Coordinates of N, CA and C and ligand atoms in Angstrom, one line a residue:
M77 N 0.8 -1.2 0.0 CA 0.0 0.0 0.0 C 0.9 1.2 0.0
K78 N 0.3 2.3 -0.6 CA 1.1 3.5 -0.7 C 0.2 4.7 -0.3
K79 N 0.6 5.6 0.5 CA -0.1 6.8 0.8 C 0.2 7.8 -0.3
K80 N -0.9 8.5 -0.8 CA -0.6 9.5 -1.7 C -1.2 10.8 -1.2
K81 N -0.6 11.9 -1.6 CA -1.0 13.2 -1.0 C -1.4 14.1 -2.1
F82 N -2.5 14.9 -1.9 CA -2.9 15.9 -2.8 C -2.8 17.2 -2.1
Q83 N -2.2 18.2 -2.6 CA -2.2 19.5 -2.0 C -2.2 20.6 -3.1
F84 N -2.7 21.7 -2.7 CA -2.6 22.8 -3.8 C -2.4 24.1 -3.1
T85 N -1.8 25.0 -3.9 CA -1.5 26.3 -3.4 C -2.4 27.3 -4.1
Y86 N -2.9 28.3 -3.3 CA -3.7 29.4 -3.9 C -3.2 30.7 -3.3
T87 N -3.6 31.7 -4.0 CA -3.2 33.1 -3.6 C -4.4 33.8 -3.0
V88 N -4.1 34.5 -1.9 CA -5.1 35.3 -1.3 C -4.7 36.8 -1.4
A89 N -5.6 37.6 -2.1 CA -5.4 39.0 -2.2 C -6.2 39.6 -1.1
E90 N -5.7 40.6 -0.5 CA -6.5 41.3 0.7 C -7.8 41.8 0.2
D91 N -7.8 42.4 -1.0 CA -9.0 42.9 -1.6 C -8.8 43.1 -3.1
S92 N -9.8 43.6 -3.8 CA -9.6 43.6 -5.3 C -8.6 44.7 -5.7
S93 N -8.3 45.6 -4.8 CA -7.3 46.6 -5.2 C -5.9 46.0 -5.4
A94 N -5.7 44.8 -4.9 CA -4.4 44.2 -5.0 C -4.3 43.4 -6.3
L95 N -5.4 43.3 -7.1 CA -5.4 42.5 -8.3 C -4.9 43.3 -9.5
A96 N -4.5 42.6 -10.5 CA -4.1 43.2 -11.8 C -5.4 43.9 -12.3
A97 N -5.3 44.9 -13.1 CA -6.4 45.7 -13.5 C -7.5 44.9 -14.2
E98 N -7.0 43.9 -15.1 CA -8.0 43.1 -15.9 C -8.8 42.2 -14.9
D99 N -8.1 41.7 -13.9 CA -8.8 40.8 -13.0 C -9.8 41.6 -12.1
A100 N -9.4 42.8 -11.7 CA -10.2 43.6 -10.9 C -11.5 44.0 -11.7
A101 N -11.3 44.2 -13.0 CA -12.5 44.6 -13.8 C -13.4 43.4 -14.0
L102 N -12.9 42.2 -14.1 CA -13.7 41.0 -14.3 C -14.5 40.7 -13.0
L103 N -13.8 40.9 -11.9 CA -14.5 40.7 -10.6 C -15.6 41.7 -10.4
Q104 N -15.3 42.9 -10.8 CA -16.3 44.0 -10.7 C -17.5 43.6 -11.5
Q105 N -17.3 43.1 -12.6 CA -18.4 42.7 -13.5 C -19.2 41.6 -12.9
A106 N -18.5 40.6 -12.2 CA -19.3 39.6 -11.5 C -20.1 40.2 -10.4
R107 N -19.5 41.1 -9.6 CA -20.2 41.7 -8.5 C -21.4 42.4 -9.0
K108 N -21.3 43.2 -10.1 CA -22.4 43.9 -10.7 C -23.5 43.0 -11.1
T109 N -23.1 41.9 -11.7 CA -24.1 40.9 -12.2 C -24.9 40.2 -11.1
T110 N -24.5 40.3 -9.9 CA -25.3 39.7 -8.8 C -26.7 40.3 -8.9
R111 N -26.9 41.5 -9.4 CA -28.2 42.1 -9.5 C -29.1 41.4 -10.5
R112 N -28.5 40.6 -11.3 CA -29.3 39.8 -12.3 C -29.7 38.4 -11.8
A113 N -29.2 38.1 -10.6 CA -29.6 36.8 -10.1 C -31.1 36.8 -9.8
Y114 N -31.7 35.6 -9.9 CA -33.1 35.4 -9.5 C -33.0 34.4 -8.3
A115 N -33.0 35.0 -7.1 CA -32.8 34.1 -5.9 C -33.8 34.5 -4.8
P116 N -35.1 34.4 -5.1 CA -36.1 34.8 -4.1 C -36.2 33.8 -2.9
Y117 N -35.7 32.6 -3.1 CA -35.8 31.6 -2.1 C -34.6 31.6 -1.1
S118 N -33.4 31.6 -1.7 CA -32.2 31.6 -0.8 C -31.8 33.0 -0.4
R119 N -32.2 34.0 -1.1 CA -31.8 35.4 -0.9 C -30.3 35.5 -1.0
F120 N -29.7 34.6 -1.8 CA -28.3 34.5 -2.0 C -28.0 34.7 -3.5
S121 N -27.6 35.9 -3.9 CA -27.4 36.2 -5.3 C -26.0 35.9 -5.7
V122 N -25.8 35.0 -6.6 CA -24.4 34.6 -7.0 C -24.3 35.0 -8.5
A123 N -23.1 35.5 -8.9 CA -22.9 35.8 -10.3 C -21.4 35.5 -10.7
C124 N -21.2 35.3 -11.9 CA -19.8 35.1 -12.4 C -19.6 35.7 -13.7
A125 N -18.4 36.0 -14.0 CA -18.0 36.6 -15.2 C -16.7 35.9 -15.7
A126 N -16.8 35.5 -17.0 CA -15.7 34.7 -17.6 C -15.0 35.5 -18.7
K127 N -13.7 35.5 -18.6 CA -12.9 36.1 -19.7 C -12.5 35.0 -20.6
L128 N -12.9 35.0 -21.9 CA -12.6 34.0 -22.8 C -11.3 34.3 -23.6
A129 N -10.7 33.2 -24.2 CA -9.5 33.4 -24.9 C -9.7 34.3 -26.1
N130 N -10.9 34.4 -26.6 CA -11.1 35.3 -27.8 C -11.4 36.8 -27.3
G131 N -11.2 37.0 -26.0 CA -11.3 38.4 -25.5 C -12.7 38.8 -25.0
R132 N -13.7 37.9 -25.4 CA -15.1 38.2 -24.9 C -15.2 38.0 -23.4
T133 N -16.2 38.6 -22.9 CA -16.6 38.4 -21.5 C -18.1 37.9 -21.5
V134 N -18.3 36.8 -20.7 CA -19.7 36.3 -20.6 C -20.0 36.3 -19.1
V135 N -21.3 36.6 -18.8 CA -21.7 36.5 -17.4 C -22.8 35.5 -17.2
G136 N -23.0 35.1 -15.9 CA -24.0 34.2 -15.5 C -24.5 34.5 -14.1
S137 N -25.7 34.1 -13.8 CA -26.1 34.3 -12.4 C -27.0 33.1 -12.0
N138 N -27.2 32.9 -10.7 CA -28.1 31.8 -10.3 C -29.6 32.2 -10.6
Q139 N -30.3 31.2 -11.0 CA -31.7 31.3 -11.4 C -32.5 30.2 -10.7
E140 N -33.2 30.6 -9.6 CA -33.9 29.6 -8.8 C -35.3 29.3 -9.3
N141 N -35.9 28.4 -8.6 CA -37.2 28.0 -9.0 C -38.0 27.6 -7.7
A142 N -39.3 27.8 -7.8 CA -40.2 27.4 -6.6 C -40.0 25.9 -6.4
S143 N -39.8 25.1 -7.4 CA -39.4 23.7 -7.3 C -37.9 23.7 -7.1
Y144 N -37.4 23.7 -5.9 CA -36.0 24.1 -5.6 C -34.9 23.4 -6.5
P145 N -35.0 22.1 -6.7 CA -33.9 21.5 -7.4 C -33.8 21.9 -8.9
V146 N -34.8 22.6 -9.4 CA -34.8 23.1 -10.8 C -33.9 24.3 -10.9
G147 N -33.6 25.0 -9.8 CA -32.7 26.1 -9.9 C -31.3 25.8 -10.4
I148 N -30.7 26.7 -11.0 CA -29.3 26.5 -11.5 C -28.4 27.5 -10.9
C149 N -27.1 27.0 -10.6 CA -26.1 27.9 -10.1 C -25.6 28.8 -11.1
A150 N -25.0 29.9 -10.7 CA -24.4 30.9 -11.6 C -23.4 30.3 -12.5
E151 N -22.5 29.4 -12.0 CA -21.4 28.9 -12.8 C -21.9 28.0 -13.9
R152 N -23.0 27.2 -13.6 CA -23.5 26.3 -14.7 C -24.3 27.1 -15.7
A153 N -25.0 28.2 -15.2 CA -25.7 29.1 -16.1 C -24.7 29.7 -17.1
L154 N -23.6 30.1 -16.6 CA -22.6 30.7 -17.4 C -22.0 29.7 -18.4
L155 N -21.7 28.5 -18.0 CA -21.2 27.5 -18.9 C -22.1 27.2 -20.0
A156 N -23.4 27.2 -19.7 CA -24.4 26.9 -20.8 C -24.3 28.0 -21.8
T157 N -24.1 29.2 -21.4 CA -24.0 30.4 -22.4 C -22.8 30.3 -23.2
V158 N -21.6 30.1 -22.5 CA -20.3 30.0 -23.2 C -20.4 28.9 -24.2
G159 N -20.9 27.7 -23.7 CA -20.9 26.5 -24.6 C -21.8 26.7 -25.8
T160 N -22.8 27.5 -25.6 CA -23.7 27.8 -26.7 C -23.2 28.8 -27.7
Q161 N -22.7 29.9 -27.1 CA -22.4 31.1 -28.0 C -20.9 31.0 -28.5
Y162 N -20.1 30.3 -27.7 CA -18.6 30.3 -28.1 C -18.1 28.9 -27.9
S163 N -18.7 27.9 -28.4 CA -18.4 26.5 -28.1 C -16.9 26.2 -28.3
D164 N -16.3 25.6 -27.2 CA -14.9 25.2 -27.2 C -13.9 26.3 -27.0
E165 N -14.5 27.5 -26.8 CA -13.6 28.7 -26.6 C -13.0 28.5 -25.1
P166 N -11.7 28.5 -24.9 CA -11.2 28.4 -23.6 C -11.6 29.6 -22.7
I167 N -11.9 29.2 -21.4 CA -12.2 30.3 -20.4 C -10.8 30.5 -19.7
L168 N -10.3 31.7 -19.8 CA -9.0 32.0 -19.2 C -9.2 32.2 -17.7
T169 N -10.2 33.0 -17.3 CA -10.4 33.4 -15.9 C -11.9 33.5 -15.7
L170 N -12.3 32.9 -14.5 CA -13.7 33.0 -14.1 C -13.8 33.6 -12.7
A171 N -14.4 34.8 -12.7 CA -14.6 35.5 -11.4 C -16.0 35.1 -10.8
V172 N -16.0 34.8 -9.6 CA -17.3 34.4 -8.9 C -17.5 35.4 -7.7
A173 N -18.7 36.0 -7.6 CA -19.0 36.8 -6.5 C -20.5 36.6 -6.0
Y174 N -20.8 37.0 -4.9 CA -22.2 36.8 -4.4 C -22.6 38.0 -3.5
H175 N -23.9 38.1 -3.4 CA -24.4 39.1 -2.5 C -25.5 38.4 -1.6
S176 N -25.2 38.2 -0.3 CA -26.2 37.6 0.6 C -27.1 38.7 1.1
H177 N -28.4 38.5 0.9 CA -29.4 39.5 1.3 C -29.7 39.4 2.8
T178 N -29.2 38.4 3.4 CA -29.5 38.1 4.8 C -28.2 38.1 5.7
G179 N -27.1 38.2 5.1 CA -25.8 38.1 6.0 C -24.7 38.9 5.3
N180 N -23.5 38.6 5.7 CA -22.3 39.3 5.1 C -22.0 38.8 3.8
S181 N -21.3 39.6 3.0 CA -20.9 39.2 1.7 C -19.4 39.5 1.5
N182 N -18.6 39.3 2.5 CA -17.2 39.7 2.5 C -16.2 38.6 2.7
R183 N -16.6 37.3 2.4 CA -15.6 36.3 2.4 C -15.9 35.4 1.1
P184 N -14.9 34.9 0.5 CA -15.1 34.2 -0.8 C -15.9 32.9 -0.6
I185 N -16.7 32.6 -1.6 CA -17.3 31.3 -1.7 C -16.7 30.6 -2.8
S186 N -16.8 29.2 -2.8 CA -16.2 28.5 -3.9 C -17.3 27.6 -4.5
P187 N -17.2 27.2 -5.8 CA -18.2 26.5 -6.5 C -18.7 25.3 -5.8
C188 N -19.9 24.9 -5.9 CA -20.5 23.7 -5.3 C -19.9 22.5 -6.0
G189 N -20.2 21.3 -5.5 CA -19.6 20.1 -6.1 C -20.1 19.9 -7.6
M190 N -21.4 20.2 -7.8 CA -21.9 20.0 -9.1 C -21.3 20.9 -10.1
C191 N -21.1 22.1 -9.7 CA -20.4 23.1 -10.6 C -19.0 22.8 -10.8
R192 N -18.3 22.2 -9.8 CA -16.9 21.8 -10.0 C -16.8 20.7 -11.1
Q193 N -17.8 19.8 -11.1 CA -17.8 18.7 -12.1 C -18.0 19.3 -13.5
A194 N -19.0 20.3 -13.5 CA -19.3 20.9 -14.9 C -18.1 21.7 -15.3
L195 N -17.4 22.5 -14.4 CA -16.3 23.3 -14.8 C -15.1 22.4 -15.2
S196 N -15.0 21.2 -14.5 CA -13.9 20.3 -14.9 C -14.1 19.7 -16.3
E197 N -15.3 19.4 -16.7 CA -15.6 19.0 -18.0 C -15.2 20.0 -19.0
Y198 N -15.6 21.3 -18.7 CA -15.3 22.4 -19.7 C -13.8 22.6 -19.8
E199 N -13.1 22.5 -18.7 CA -11.6 22.6 -18.7 C -11.0 21.5 -19.6
K200 N -11.4 20.3 -19.4 CA -10.9 19.1 -20.1 C -11.2 19.3 -21.6
R201 N -12.4 19.7 -21.9 CA -12.9 19.8 -23.3 C -12.1 20.8 -24.1
T202 N -11.7 21.9 -23.4 CA -11.0 22.9 -24.1 C -9.5 22.7 -24.0
G203 N -9.1 21.9 -23.0 CA -7.6 21.6 -22.8 C -6.9 22.8 -22.2
S204 N -7.7 23.7 -21.5 CA -7.1 24.9 -21.1 C -7.5 25.2 -19.6
P205 N -6.6 25.4 -18.7 CA -7.0 25.6 -17.3 C -7.9 26.9 -17.1
I206 N -8.9 26.7 -16.2 CA -9.8 27.8 -15.9 C -9.2 28.4 -14.6
R207 N -8.8 29.6 -14.6 CA -8.3 30.3 -13.4 C -9.5 30.9 -12.7
L208 N -9.5 30.8 -11.4 CA -10.7 31.3 -10.6 C -10.3 32.5 -9.8
L209 N -11.2 33.4 -9.7 CA -11.1 34.5 -8.8 C -12.4 34.5 -7.9
L210 N -12.2 34.2 -6.6 CA -13.4 34.0 -5.8 C -13.5 35.1 -4.7
S211 N -14.7 35.7 -4.6 CA -14.8 36.8 -3.6 C -16.3 37.0 -3.3
G212 N -16.5 37.9 -2.4 CA -17.8 38.4 -2.1 C -18.0 39.8 -2.8
M213 N -18.7 40.7 -2.2 CA -18.9 42.0 -2.7 C -17.8 42.9 -2.3
E214 N -17.0 42.5 -1.3 CA -15.8 43.2 -0.8 C -15.0 42.2 -0.1
G215 N -13.8 42.6 0.3 CA -12.9 41.7 1.1 C -12.0 40.9 0.2
P216 N -11.4 39.8 0.8 CA -10.4 39.0 0.2 C -10.8 38.3 -1.1
V217 N -9.8 38.1 -1.9 CA -10.1 37.4 -3.2 C -9.1 36.2 -3.2
Y218 N -9.7 35.0 -3.5 CA -8.9 33.8 -3.6 C -8.6 33.6 -5.1
I219 N -7.4 33.3 -5.4 CA -7.0 33.1 -6.8 C -6.5 31.7 -6.9
I220 N -7.2 30.9 -7.7 CA -6.9 29.5 -7.9 C -6.6 29.2 -9.3
D221 N -5.5 28.4 -9.6 CA -5.0 28.2 -10.9 C -5.8 27.4 -11.9
T222 N -6.5 26.4 -11.3 CA -7.2 25.5 -12.2 C -8.3 24.7 -11.4
I223 N -9.4 24.3 -12.1 CA -10.4 23.5 -11.4 C -9.9 22.2 -10.9
K224 N -8.8 21.7 -11.5 CA -8.2 20.5 -11.0 C -7.9 20.6 -9.5
D225 N -7.5 21.7 -9.1 CA -7.2 21.9 -7.7 C -8.4 21.8 -6.8
L226 N -9.6 22.0 -7.3 CA -10.8 21.9 -6.5 C -11.5 20.6 -6.6
L227 N -11.1 19.8 -7.5 CA -11.7 18.5 -7.7 C -10.7 17.4 -8.0
P228 N -10.0 17.0 -6.9 CA -9.0 15.9 -7.1 C -9.7 14.6 -7.5
L229 N -9.0 13.8 -8.2 CA -9.6 12.5 -8.6 C -10.9 12.6 -9.4
A230 N -11.0 13.6 -10.2 CA -12.2 13.9 -10.9 C -12.7 12.8 -11.8
F231 N -13.9 12.6 -11.9 CA -14.5 11.6 -12.8 C -14.7 12.3 -14.2
G232 N -14.3 11.6 -15.2 CA -14.4 12.3 -16.5 C -14.6 11.3 -17.7
N233 N -14.6 11.8 -18.9 CA -14.9 11.0 -20.1 C -14.0 9.8 -20.2
D234 N -12.7 10.0 -19.8 CA -11.8 8.9 -19.9 C -12.2 7.7 -19.1
D235 N -12.8 8.0 -17.9 CA -13.3 6.9 -17.1 C -14.4 6.0 -17.8
L236 N -15.1 6.7 -18.7 CA -16.1 6.0 -19.5 C -15.5 5.4 -20.8
G237 N -14.2 5.7 -21.0 CA -13.6 5.1 -22.2 C -14.1 5.9 -23.5
I238 N -14.5 7.1 -23.2 CA -15.1 8.0 -24.3 C -14.2 9.2 -24.5
R239 N -14.0 9.5 -25.7 CA -13.3 10.8 -26.0 C -14.3 11.9 -25.9
G240 N -13.9 13.0 -25.2 CA -14.8 14.1 -24.9 C -15.0 14.9 -26.2
Ligands
LIG353 N1 -25.0 29.0 -5.8 C1 -24.4 29.4 -6.9 O1 -25.0 29.9 -7.8 N2 -23.1 29.2 -7.0 C2 -22.3 28.8 -6.0 O2 -21.1 28.7 -6.2 C3 -22.9 28.4 -4.7 C4 -24.4 28.4 -4.6 C5 -26.5 29.3 -5.6 C6 -27.4 28.1 -5.6 C7 -28.6 28.7 -4.9 O3 -29.4 29.4 -5.9 C8 -28.0 29.7 -3.9 O4 -26.7 30.0 -4.4 C9 -28.0 29.2 -2.5 O5 -27.4 28.0 -2.4

């Protein structure tokens, strides 16, 4: 038997003023897009903004439903748009922000398990790492190099013996 170790390194910026201008602008766009969320049930508005390799920016927000499981997270809403409008275009950076209407919005959140799986598939499909900027409406920003860091031992097309 052999023990194996997984670890990853990420960067913490004290706030968005410590970011490169392009990253700060993308995060600002994600923060602004929280207004587009439809989150009457959770009162937790999430939004993201993706910078694509072709220079375009795409946004997404969570869209909830009275039938709760029907709701979709901001990250997967965004992936559906990117996949449809710019199929196979690499996502260079994805900024995620949220506004909680019932609590603080000053510490980063990170994508839920289902979104990690969806982001992992997009990363594999394009062969290009998705860099993440995670934050609230203010406060620290986590910078993560790739979805691989958030989903060790990911299940994927190769496990099915299928080419993606
Ligand atoms: N949510 C997202 O949109 N993205 C995340 O990364 C975490 C959670 C949404 C799902 C639901 O609409 C609300 O936030 C509360 O869980």
